Short mmCIF file of N, CA, C and O in Angstrom, two decimals:
data_model
loop_
_atom_site.label_atom_id
_atom_site.label_comp_id
_atom_site.label_asym_id
_atom_site.label_seq_id
_atom_site.Cartn_x
_atom_site.Cartn_y
_atom_site.Cartn_z
N MET G 25 -30.71 -17.70 34.14
CA MET G 25 -29.44 -17.88 33.03
C MET G 25 -28.79 -19.05 33.69
O MET G 25 -28.33 -18.89 35.09
N LYS G 26 -28.22 -19.99 32.99
CA LYS G 26 -27.72 -21.19 33.42
C LYS G 26 -26.18 -20.76 33.69
O LYS G 26 -25.87 -20.38 32.67
N ARG G 27 -25.54 -21.28 34.74
CA ARG G 27 -24.40 -20.95 35.09
C ARG G 27 -23.36 -22.30 34.55
O ARG G 27 -23.82 -23.37 34.76
N HIS G 28 -22.14 -21.98 33.93
CA HIS G 28 -21.31 -22.89 33.40
C HIS G 28 -20.41 -23.64 34.64
O HIS G 28 -20.04 -22.77 35.52
N LEU G 29 -20.03 -24.73 34.72
CA LEU G 29 -19.46 -25.29 35.67
C LEU G 29 -17.76 -24.80 35.60
O LEU G 29 -17.15 -24.53 36.24
N TYR G 30 -17.34 -24.70 34.16
CA TYR G 30 -15.85 -24.15 33.80
C TYR G 30 -16.03 -22.80 33.34
O TYR G 30 -16.74 -22.55 32.25
N ASN G 31 -15.00 -22.00 33.79
CA ASN G 31 -14.89 -20.36 33.29
C ASN G 31 -16.09 -19.73 33.25
O ASN G 31 -16.49 -19.22 31.70
N ASP G 32 -17.19 -19.91 34.06
CA ASP G 32 -18.23 -18.91 33.84
C ASP G 32 -18.12 -17.60 33.41
O ASP G 32 -17.32 -17.10 33.74
N SER G 33 -18.98 -17.05 32.37
CA SER G 33 -18.83 -15.92 32.04
C SER G 33 -18.98 -14.82 32.72
O SER G 33 -18.66 -13.52 32.45
N GLN G 34 -19.68 -15.05 33.78
CA GLN G 34 -20.05 -13.80 34.94
C GLN G 34 -18.76 -13.83 35.59
O GLN G 34 -18.84 -12.78 36.08
N GLN G 35 -17.92 -14.48 35.25
CA GLN G 35 -16.48 -14.48 36.22
C GLN G 35 -15.42 -13.66 35.29
O GLN G 35 -14.17 -13.38 35.81
N THR G 36 -15.25 -13.65 34.11
CA THR G 36 -14.56 -13.18 33.34
C THR G 36 -14.11 -11.67 33.76
O THR G 36 -12.50 -12.20 33.75
N GLY G 37 -14.58 -11.05 34.00
CA GLY G 37 -13.86 -9.71 34.33
C GLY G 37 -12.83 -9.92 35.49
O GLY G 37 -11.83 -9.36 35.87
N PHE G 38 -13.52 -10.83 36.58
CA PHE G 38 -12.69 -10.99 37.93
C PHE G 38 -11.64 -11.69 37.46
O PHE G 38 -10.49 -11.65 38.19
N ARG G 39 -11.54 -12.80 36.96
CA ARG G 39 -10.46 -13.64 36.52
C ARG G 39 -9.36 -12.52 35.85
O ARG G 39 -8.20 -12.83 35.92
N LYS G 40 -9.76 -11.97 35.10
CA LYS G 40 -8.76 -11.32 34.00
C LYS G 40 -8.01 -10.16 35.03
O LYS G 40 -6.88 -10.07 34.75
N GLN G 41 -8.78 -9.82 35.69
CA GLN G 41 -8.28 -8.81 36.90
C GLN G 41 -7.25 -9.62 37.73
O GLN G 41 -6.13 -8.92 38.06
N LEU G 42 -7.58 -10.67 38.19
CA LEU G 42 -6.68 -11.85 38.94
C LEU G 42 -5.38 -12.10 38.20
O LEU G 42 -4.08 -11.71 38.66
N ARG G 43 -5.42 -12.16 36.97
CA ARG G 43 -4.23 -12.59 36.06
C ARG G 43 -3.37 -11.33 35.97
O ARG G 43 -2.31 -11.19 35.84
N SER G 44 -3.96 -10.18 35.88
CA SER G 44 -3.50 -8.97 35.69
C SER G 44 -2.52 -8.40 36.95
O SER G 44 -1.64 -7.64 36.50
N ASN G 45 -3.00 -8.86 38.15
CA ASN G 45 -2.37 -8.68 39.28
C ASN G 45 -1.92 -9.65 40.34
O ASN G 45 -2.42 -9.92 41.26
N PRO G 46 -0.87 -10.30 39.61
CA PRO G 46 -0.72 -11.77 40.68
C PRO G 46 0.18 -11.44 41.35
O PRO G 46 0.79 -10.40 41.90
N THR G 47 -0.13 -12.01 42.76
CA THR G 47 1.04 -12.03 43.79
C THR G 47 2.35 -12.23 43.38
O THR G 47 2.48 -12.81 42.40
N LEU G 48 3.11 -11.55 44.15
CA LEU G 48 4.68 -12.34 43.71
C LEU G 48 4.99 -13.70 43.72
O LEU G 48 5.68 -14.40 42.90
N ALA G 49 4.37 -14.24 44.71
CA ALA G 49 4.79 -15.83 44.89
C ALA G 49 3.59 -16.59 43.52
O ALA G 49 4.24 -17.53 42.92
N GLU G 50 2.47 -16.11 43.01
CA GLU G 50 1.54 -16.59 41.88
C GLU G 50 2.76 -16.20 40.59
O GLU G 50 2.72 -16.80 39.84
N ALA G 51 3.14 -15.00 40.60
CA ALA G 51 4.08 -14.88 39.53
C ALA G 51 5.26 -15.55 39.36
O ALA G 51 5.86 -15.97 38.11
N ARG G 52 6.16 -15.78 40.44
CA ARG G 52 7.05 -16.82 40.28
C ARG G 52 6.55 -17.97 39.99
O ARG G 52 7.44 -18.81 39.19
N LEU G 53 5.62 -18.81 40.59
CA LEU G 53 5.19 -20.00 40.19
C LEU G 53 4.92 -20.05 38.73
O LEU G 53 5.04 -21.37 38.44
N TRP G 54 4.05 -18.99 38.19
CA TRP G 54 3.93 -19.09 37.15
C TRP G 54 5.07 -19.32 35.92
O TRP G 54 4.69 -19.91 34.90
N TYR G 55 6.02 -18.75 36.19
CA TYR G 55 7.33 -18.72 35.51
C TYR G 55 7.51 -20.50 35.27
O TYR G 55 8.04 -20.33 34.06
N TYR G 56 7.20 -21.32 36.28
CA TYR G 56 7.60 -22.59 36.17
C TYR G 56 6.58 -23.41 35.54
O TYR G 56 6.73 -24.42 34.83
N LEU G 57 5.25 -23.00 35.93
CA LEU G 57 4.20 -23.78 35.34
C LEU G 57 3.64 -23.37 34.07
O LEU G 57 3.26 -24.37 33.05
N ARG G 58 4.08 -22.60 33.33
CA ARG G 58 3.67 -21.94 32.03
C ARG G 58 4.48 -22.90 30.79
O ARG G 58 5.49 -23.30 31.08
N ARG G 59 3.51 -22.87 29.70
CA ARG G 59 4.23 -23.61 28.68
C ARG G 59 4.31 -25.11 28.74
O ARG G 59 5.28 -25.95 28.46
N GLY G 60 3.85 -25.54 29.78
CA GLY G 60 3.80 -27.19 29.93
C GLY G 60 5.27 -27.74 30.58
O GLY G 60 5.66 -28.68 30.31
N GLN G 61 5.99 -26.85 31.06
CA GLN G 61 7.69 -26.87 31.63
C GLN G 61 7.40 -28.30 32.42
O GLN G 61 8.68 -28.68 32.52
N LEU G 62 6.61 -28.35 33.23
CA LEU G 62 6.53 -29.46 34.37
C LEU G 62 5.78 -30.70 34.26
O LEU G 62 5.44 -31.33 34.78
N GLY G 63 5.42 -30.81 32.64
CA GLY G 63 5.06 -32.02 32.08
C GLY G 63 3.38 -32.03 32.24
O GLY G 63 2.64 -32.98 31.73
N ALA G 64 2.69 -30.63 32.15
CA ALA G 64 1.45 -30.64 32.10
C ALA G 64 0.99 -29.57 31.94
O ALA G 64 1.64 -28.28 32.44
N LYS G 65 0.06 -28.92 31.07
CA LYS G 65 -0.29 -27.45 30.61
C LYS G 65 -1.11 -26.87 31.83
O LYS G 65 -2.16 -27.42 32.03
N PHE G 66 -0.71 -25.69 32.55
CA PHE G 66 -1.67 -24.93 33.43
C PHE G 66 -2.11 -23.91 32.88
O PHE G 66 -1.59 -23.05 31.94
N ARG G 67 -3.24 -23.47 33.38
CA ARG G 67 -3.85 -22.08 33.14
C ARG G 67 -4.22 -21.27 34.46
O ARG G 67 -4.25 -21.89 35.63
N ARG G 68 -4.10 -19.95 34.17
CA ARG G 68 -3.98 -19.42 35.37
C ARG G 68 -5.42 -18.70 35.62
O ARG G 68 -6.18 -18.40 34.42
N GLN G 69 -5.72 -18.47 37.11
CA GLN G 69 -7.02 -17.86 37.28
C GLN G 69 -8.19 -18.66 36.60
O GLN G 69 -8.96 -18.02 35.72
N TYR G 70 -8.36 -19.95 36.79
CA TYR G 70 -9.16 -20.56 35.61
C TYR G 70 -10.51 -21.04 37.02
O TYR G 70 -10.47 -21.19 37.97
N GLY G 71 -11.76 -20.85 36.21
CA GLY G 71 -12.84 -20.81 37.01
C GLY G 71 -13.65 -22.19 36.91
O GLY G 71 -13.62 -22.58 36.00
N VAL G 72 -13.84 -22.76 37.95
CA VAL G 72 -14.50 -24.02 38.51
C VAL G 72 -15.70 -23.78 39.36
O VAL G 72 -15.28 -23.11 40.26
N GLY G 73 -16.97 -23.89 38.60
CA GLY G 73 -18.00 -23.39 39.72
C GLY G 73 -17.93 -21.93 40.25
O GLY G 73 -17.98 -21.06 39.33
N GLN G 74 -18.17 -21.83 41.58
CA GLN G 74 -18.20 -20.38 42.10
C GLN G 74 -16.61 -20.10 42.20
O GLN G 74 -16.39 -18.76 42.71
N TYR G 75 -15.74 -20.84 42.10
CA TYR G 75 -14.33 -20.59 42.46
C TYR G 75 -13.44 -20.42 41.50
O TYR G 75 -13.45 -20.69 40.23
N VAL G 76 -12.39 -19.68 41.74
CA VAL G 76 -11.20 -19.09 40.73
C VAL G 76 -10.12 -19.81 41.06
O VAL G 76 -9.68 -19.23 42.59
N LEU G 77 -9.61 -20.74 40.41
CA LEU G 77 -8.12 -21.58 40.92
C LEU G 77 -7.22 -20.46 40.63
O LEU G 77 -6.96 -20.03 39.37
N ASP G 78 -6.09 -20.76 41.17
CA ASP G 78 -4.82 -19.95 41.02
C ASP G 78 -4.33 -20.74 39.87
O ASP G 78 -3.71 -19.87 38.75
N PHE G 79 -3.85 -21.84 39.92
CA PHE G 79 -3.52 -22.42 38.59
C PHE G 79 -4.37 -23.75 38.36
O PHE G 79 -4.57 -24.55 39.45
N TYR G 80 -4.64 -24.28 37.03
CA TYR G 80 -5.24 -25.22 37.15
C TYR G 80 -5.00 -26.16 35.42
O TYR G 80 -4.61 -25.57 34.63
N SER G 81 -4.44 -27.43 35.78
CA SER G 81 -4.57 -28.38 34.41
C SER G 81 -5.74 -29.23 34.35
O SER G 81 -5.82 -30.22 35.10
N THR G 82 -6.29 -28.66 33.27
CA THR G 82 -7.16 -29.84 32.73
C THR G 82 -6.71 -31.18 32.11
O THR G 82 -7.70 -32.32 32.59
N GLU G 83 -5.58 -31.06 32.06
CA GLU G 83 -4.92 -32.38 31.56
C GLU G 83 -4.82 -33.49 32.66
O GLU G 83 -4.97 -34.88 32.22
N VAL G 84 -4.43 -32.93 33.78
CA VAL G 84 -4.11 -33.92 35.24
C VAL G 84 -5.23 -33.88 36.03
O VAL G 84 -5.17 -34.44 37.17
N ARG G 85 -6.15 -32.82 35.95
CA ARG G 85 -7.24 -32.10 36.53
C ARG G 85 -6.56 -32.05 37.98
O ARG G 85 -6.92 -32.39 39.23
N LEU G 86 -5.63 -31.21 37.90
CA LEU G 86 -4.81 -30.70 39.35
C LEU G 86 -4.84 -29.28 39.26
O LEU G 86 -4.74 -28.35 38.45
N ALA G 87 -5.51 -28.80 40.58
CA ALA G 87 -5.39 -27.27 41.03
C ALA G 87 -4.40 -27.13 41.96
O ALA G 87 -4.15 -27.85 42.88
N ILE G 88 -3.53 -25.90 41.90
CA ILE G 88 -2.69 -25.64 42.42
C ILE G 88 -3.01 -24.10 43.11
O ILE G 88 -3.31 -23.16 42.68
N GLU G 89 -2.91 -23.95 44.35
CA GLU G 89 -3.59 -22.78 45.18
C GLU G 89 -2.28 -22.43 45.84
O GLU G 89 -1.57 -23.15 46.49
N VAL G 90 -2.01 -20.87 45.81
CA VAL G 90 -1.18 -20.20 46.61
C VAL G 90 -1.86 -19.44 47.38
O VAL G 90 -2.38 -18.33 47.36
N ASP G 91 -1.44 -19.95 48.71
CA ASP G 91 -2.33 -19.10 49.88
C ASP G 91 -1.28 -18.17 50.55
O ASP G 91 -0.49 -18.56 51.04
N GLY G 92 -2.13 -17.01 50.97
CA GLY G 92 -1.43 -15.91 51.62
C GLY G 92 -2.20 -15.89 53.13
O GLY G 92 -2.99 -16.89 53.16
N ASP G 93 -1.77 -14.92 53.88
CA ASP G 93 -2.18 -15.18 55.22
C ASP G 93 -3.58 -15.07 55.54
O ASP G 93 -3.93 -15.42 56.51
N SER G 94 -4.65 -14.72 54.86
CA SER G 94 -5.84 -14.70 55.11
C SER G 94 -6.57 -15.99 55.01
O SER G 94 -7.55 -16.00 55.85
N HIS G 95 -5.93 -16.86 54.17
CA HIS G 95 -6.22 -18.13 54.44
C HIS G 95 -5.83 -18.98 55.58
O HIS G 95 -6.82 -20.08 55.96
N TYR G 96 -5.37 -18.35 56.70
CA TYR G 96 -5.00 -19.12 57.94
C TYR G 96 -5.45 -18.67 58.99
O TYR G 96 -5.85 -18.82 60.27
N SER G 97 -6.69 -17.63 58.77
CA SER G 97 -7.91 -17.26 59.71
C SER G 97 -8.88 -18.53 59.88
O SER G 97 -8.72 -19.38 58.92
N GLU G 98 -9.47 -18.42 60.99
CA GLU G 98 -10.48 -19.60 61.04
C GLU G 98 -11.74 -19.46 59.68
O GLU G 98 -11.82 -20.67 59.52
N ARG G 99 -11.83 -18.07 59.53
CA ARG G 99 -12.82 -18.09 58.38
C ARG G 99 -12.05 -18.70 56.94
O ARG G 99 -12.74 -19.38 56.24
N GLY G 100 -11.02 -18.09 56.92
CA GLY G 100 -10.17 -18.58 55.62
C GLY G 100 -10.13 -20.13 55.38
O GLY G 100 -10.41 -20.75 54.46
N LEU G 101 -9.94 -20.93 56.79
CA LEU G 101 -9.67 -22.01 56.64
C LEU G 101 -10.92 -22.91 56.50
O LEU G 101 -10.97 -23.91 55.67
N ALA G 102 -12.06 -22.02 56.92
CA ALA G 102 -13.42 -23.18 56.60
C ALA G 102 -13.92 -22.83 55.27
O ALA G 102 -14.44 -23.93 54.70
N SER G 103 -13.37 -21.89 54.71
CA SER G 103 -13.81 -21.38 53.45
C SER G 103 -12.57 -22.59 52.08
O SER G 103 -13.11 -23.12 51.41
N ASP G 104 -11.68 -22.60 52.65
CA ASP G 104 -10.61 -23.30 52.02
C ASP G 104 -11.21 -24.76 51.79
O ASP G 104 -10.87 -25.46 51.09
N MET G 105 -11.79 -25.17 53.23
CA MET G 105 -12.37 -26.84 53.24
C MET G 105 -13.42 -27.00 52.26
O MET G 105 -13.42 -27.83 51.55
N ARG G 106 -14.25 -25.82 52.53
CA ARG G 106 -15.62 -26.02 51.36
C ARG G 106 -14.97 -26.12 50.09
O ARG G 106 -15.84 -26.91 49.19
N ARG G 107 -14.05 -25.13 49.76
CA ARG G 107 -13.59 -25.17 48.28
C ARG G 107 -13.07 -26.28 47.81
O ARG G 107 -13.34 -27.13 46.68
N SER G 108 -12.06 -27.14 48.69
CA SER G 108 -11.47 -28.46 48.23
C SER G 108 -12.29 -29.31 48.25
O SER G 108 -12.08 -30.27 47.64
N GLU G 109 -13.54 -29.51 49.20
CA GLU G 109 -14.26 -30.79 49.23
C GLU G 109 -15.09 -30.28 47.66
O GLU G 109 -15.42 -31.42 47.03
N PHE G 110 -15.80 -29.20 47.35
CA PHE G 110 -16.28 -29.00 46.23
C PHE G 110 -15.33 -29.30 44.72
O PHE G 110 -15.76 -30.28 44.21
N LEU G 111 -14.05 -29.05 45.15
CA LEU G 111 -13.09 -29.54 43.76
C LEU G 111 -12.78 -30.72 43.78
O LEU G 111 -13.19 -31.58 42.70
N GLU G 112 -13.01 -31.35 44.80
CA GLU G 112 -12.74 -32.98 44.75
C GLU G 112 -14.09 -33.84 44.38
O GLU G 112 -14.15 -34.79 44.06
N SER G 113 -14.97 -32.97 44.73
CA SER G 113 -16.42 -33.63 44.21
C SER G 113 -16.64 -33.84 42.85
O SER G 113 -17.46 -34.51 42.19
N VAL G 114 -15.77 -32.61 42.17
CA VAL G 114 -15.83 -32.81 40.62
C VAL G 114 -14.50 -33.41 40.07
O VAL G 114 -13.88 -33.08 38.86
N ARG G 115 -13.85 -34.02 40.73
CA ARG G 115 -12.64 -34.80 40.67
C ARG G 115 -11.42 -34.06 40.08
O ARG G 115 -10.70 -34.49 39.18
N ILE G 116 -11.27 -32.95 41.16
CA ILE G 116 -10.05 -32.20 40.64
C ILE G 116 -9.17 -32.34 41.92
O ILE G 116 -9.99 -32.05 43.33
N ARG G 117 -8.08 -32.75 41.92
CA ARG G 117 -7.09 -32.73 43.34
C ARG G 117 -6.35 -31.19 43.33
O ARG G 117 -6.07 -30.69 42.55
N VAL G 118 -6.72 -31.24 44.80
CA VAL G 118 -6.17 -29.62 45.21
C VAL G 118 -4.86 -29.85 46.09
O VAL G 118 -4.59 -30.50 46.73
N VAL G 119 -3.88 -28.83 45.36
CA VAL G 119 -2.55 -28.99 46.34
C VAL G 119 -2.21 -27.60 46.42
O VAL G 119 -2.44 -26.70 45.60
N ARG G 120 -1.93 -27.23 47.95
CA ARG G 120 -1.59 -25.94 48.21
C ARG G 120 -0.50 -25.84 48.70
O ARG G 120 0.15 -26.55 49.48
N PHE G 121 -0.06 -24.20 48.65
CA PHE G 121 1.29 -23.99 49.00
C PHE G 121 1.04 -22.78 49.47
O PHE G 121 0.23 -21.73 49.22
N THR G 122 1.72 -22.49 50.73
CA THR G 122 1.72 -20.55 51.29
C THR G 122 2.99 -19.65 50.39
O THR G 122 3.58 -20.43 49.56
N ASN G 123 2.23 -18.82 50.55
CA ASN G 123 3.04 -17.72 49.55
C ASN G 123 4.78 -18.01 50.05
O ASN G 123 5.38 -17.60 49.24
N GLN G 124 5.08 -18.13 51.35
CA GLN G 124 6.33 -18.29 51.82
C GLN G 124 6.93 -19.62 51.28
O GLN G 124 8.12 -19.35 50.97
N GLU G 125 6.20 -20.58 51.14
CA GLU G 125 7.21 -21.87 50.69
C GLU G 125 7.49 -21.70 49.03
O GLU G 125 8.38 -22.12 48.58
N VAL G 126 6.16 -20.81 48.29
CA VAL G 126 6.53 -20.51 47.05
C VAL G 126 7.74 -19.62 46.95
O VAL G 126 8.83 -19.86 45.99
N LEU G 127 8.04 -18.69 47.87
CA LEU G 127 9.18 -17.65 47.56
C LEU G 127 10.32 -18.12 48.25
O LEU G 127 11.39 -17.90 47.45
N GLU G 128 10.34 -18.93 49.13
CA GLU G 128 11.49 -19.40 49.68
C GLU G 128 12.18 -20.55 49.62
O GLU G 128 13.38 -21.07 49.85
N GLU G 129 11.08 -21.50 49.10
CA GLU G 129 11.37 -22.85 48.55
C GLU G 129 11.08 -23.07 47.27
O GLU G 129 10.36 -24.18 47.07
N THR G 130 11.31 -22.47 46.36
CA THR G 130 10.95 -22.56 45.08
C THR G 130 11.12 -23.89 44.51
O THR G 130 10.32 -24.65 44.08
N THR G 131 12.60 -24.14 44.71
CA THR G 131 12.97 -25.45 43.77
C THR G 131 12.16 -26.57 44.57
O THR G 131 11.92 -27.58 43.58
N THR G 132 11.95 -26.48 46.00
CA THR G 132 11.42 -27.80 46.53
C THR G 132 9.87 -27.96 46.13
O THR G 132 9.39 -28.89 45.66
N VAL G 133 9.23 -26.76 46.04
CA VAL G 133 7.71 -26.63 45.50
C VAL G 133 7.65 -27.23 44.04
O VAL G 133 6.98 -27.87 43.70
N VAL G 134 8.34 -26.77 43.26
CA VAL G 134 8.34 -27.30 41.81
C VAL G 134 8.89 -28.99 41.60
O VAL G 134 8.03 -29.52 40.89
N GLU G 135 9.45 -29.25 42.47
CA GLU G 135 9.88 -30.70 42.43
C GLU G 135 8.73 -31.52 42.98
O GLU G 135 8.25 -32.54 42.25
N MET G 136 7.99 -30.83 43.78
CA MET G 136 6.89 -31.45 44.38
C MET G 136 5.64 -31.76 43.48
O MET G 136 5.02 -32.76 43.14
N ILE G 137 5.65 -30.68 42.57
CA ILE G 137 4.51 -30.52 41.61
C ILE G 137 4.92 -31.49 40.52
O ILE G 137 3.87 -32.10 39.92
N LYS G 138 6.03 -31.27 40.08
CA LYS G 138 6.41 -32.54 39.00
C LYS G 138 6.24 -33.61 39.42
O LYS G 138 5.68 -34.49 38.71
N GLY G 139 6.46 -34.13 40.69
CA GLY G 139 6.29 -35.46 41.10
C GLY G 139 4.75 -35.59 41.31
O GLY G 139 4.24 -36.94 40.75
N ILE G 140 3.90 -34.72 41.50
CA ILE G 140 2.22 -34.85 41.57
C ILE G 140 1.99 -35.24 40.24
O ILE G 140 1.11 -36.06 40.03
N ILE G 141 2.33 -34.29 39.43
CA ILE G 141 1.83 -34.60 37.91
C ILE G 141 2.42 -35.77 37.27
O ILE G 141 1.66 -36.49 36.52
N ALA G 142 3.82 -36.34 37.75
CA ALA G 142 4.31 -37.84 37.21
C ALA G 142 3.09 -38.79 37.60
O ALA G 142 2.71 -39.57 36.85
N LYS G 143 2.55 -38.59 39.02
CA LYS G 143 1.79 -39.63 39.44
C LYS G 143 0.29 -39.67 38.83
O LYS G 143 -0.19 -40.78 38.74
N LEU G 144 0.03 -38.27 38.64
CA LEU G 144 -1.24 -38.41 38.11
C LEU G 144 -1.32 -38.90 36.64
O LEU G 144 -2.58 -39.25 36.02
N LYS G 145 -0.16 -38.88 35.76
CA LYS G 145 -0.40 -39.46 34.64
C LYS G 145 -0.23 -40.65 34.11
O LYS G 145 -0.21 -41.32 33.22
N LYS G 146 0.12 -41.41 35.29
CA LYS G 146 0.26 -42.81 35.43
C LYS G 146 -0.88 -43.51 35.04
O LYS G 146 -2.15 -43.24 35.53
#
């Protein structure tokens, strides 16, 4: 069976589960990303290849990842590097924020995302 690059049907249940159980940081950021409020439409838990992105805008080809503590182990960092390399190979820009940044510096994170979107739209 051929796998699709975007939203592979084999991941549907997993993506749905992730959308139904967001972290507090993901839920907070989604409040600002939804309905194109920052200048681009985003989707939650969007599949690209074998990966599921926290947030993705097809319009500007921007992935936003919100990383918890597990991402900062040696194994997690290596996995994130492979993931980012793959996404960049299919022309998707990746921006990462920590849960702590999203929760404690929400305004700054939102403004950074707005600026990135504006640059990508030029």
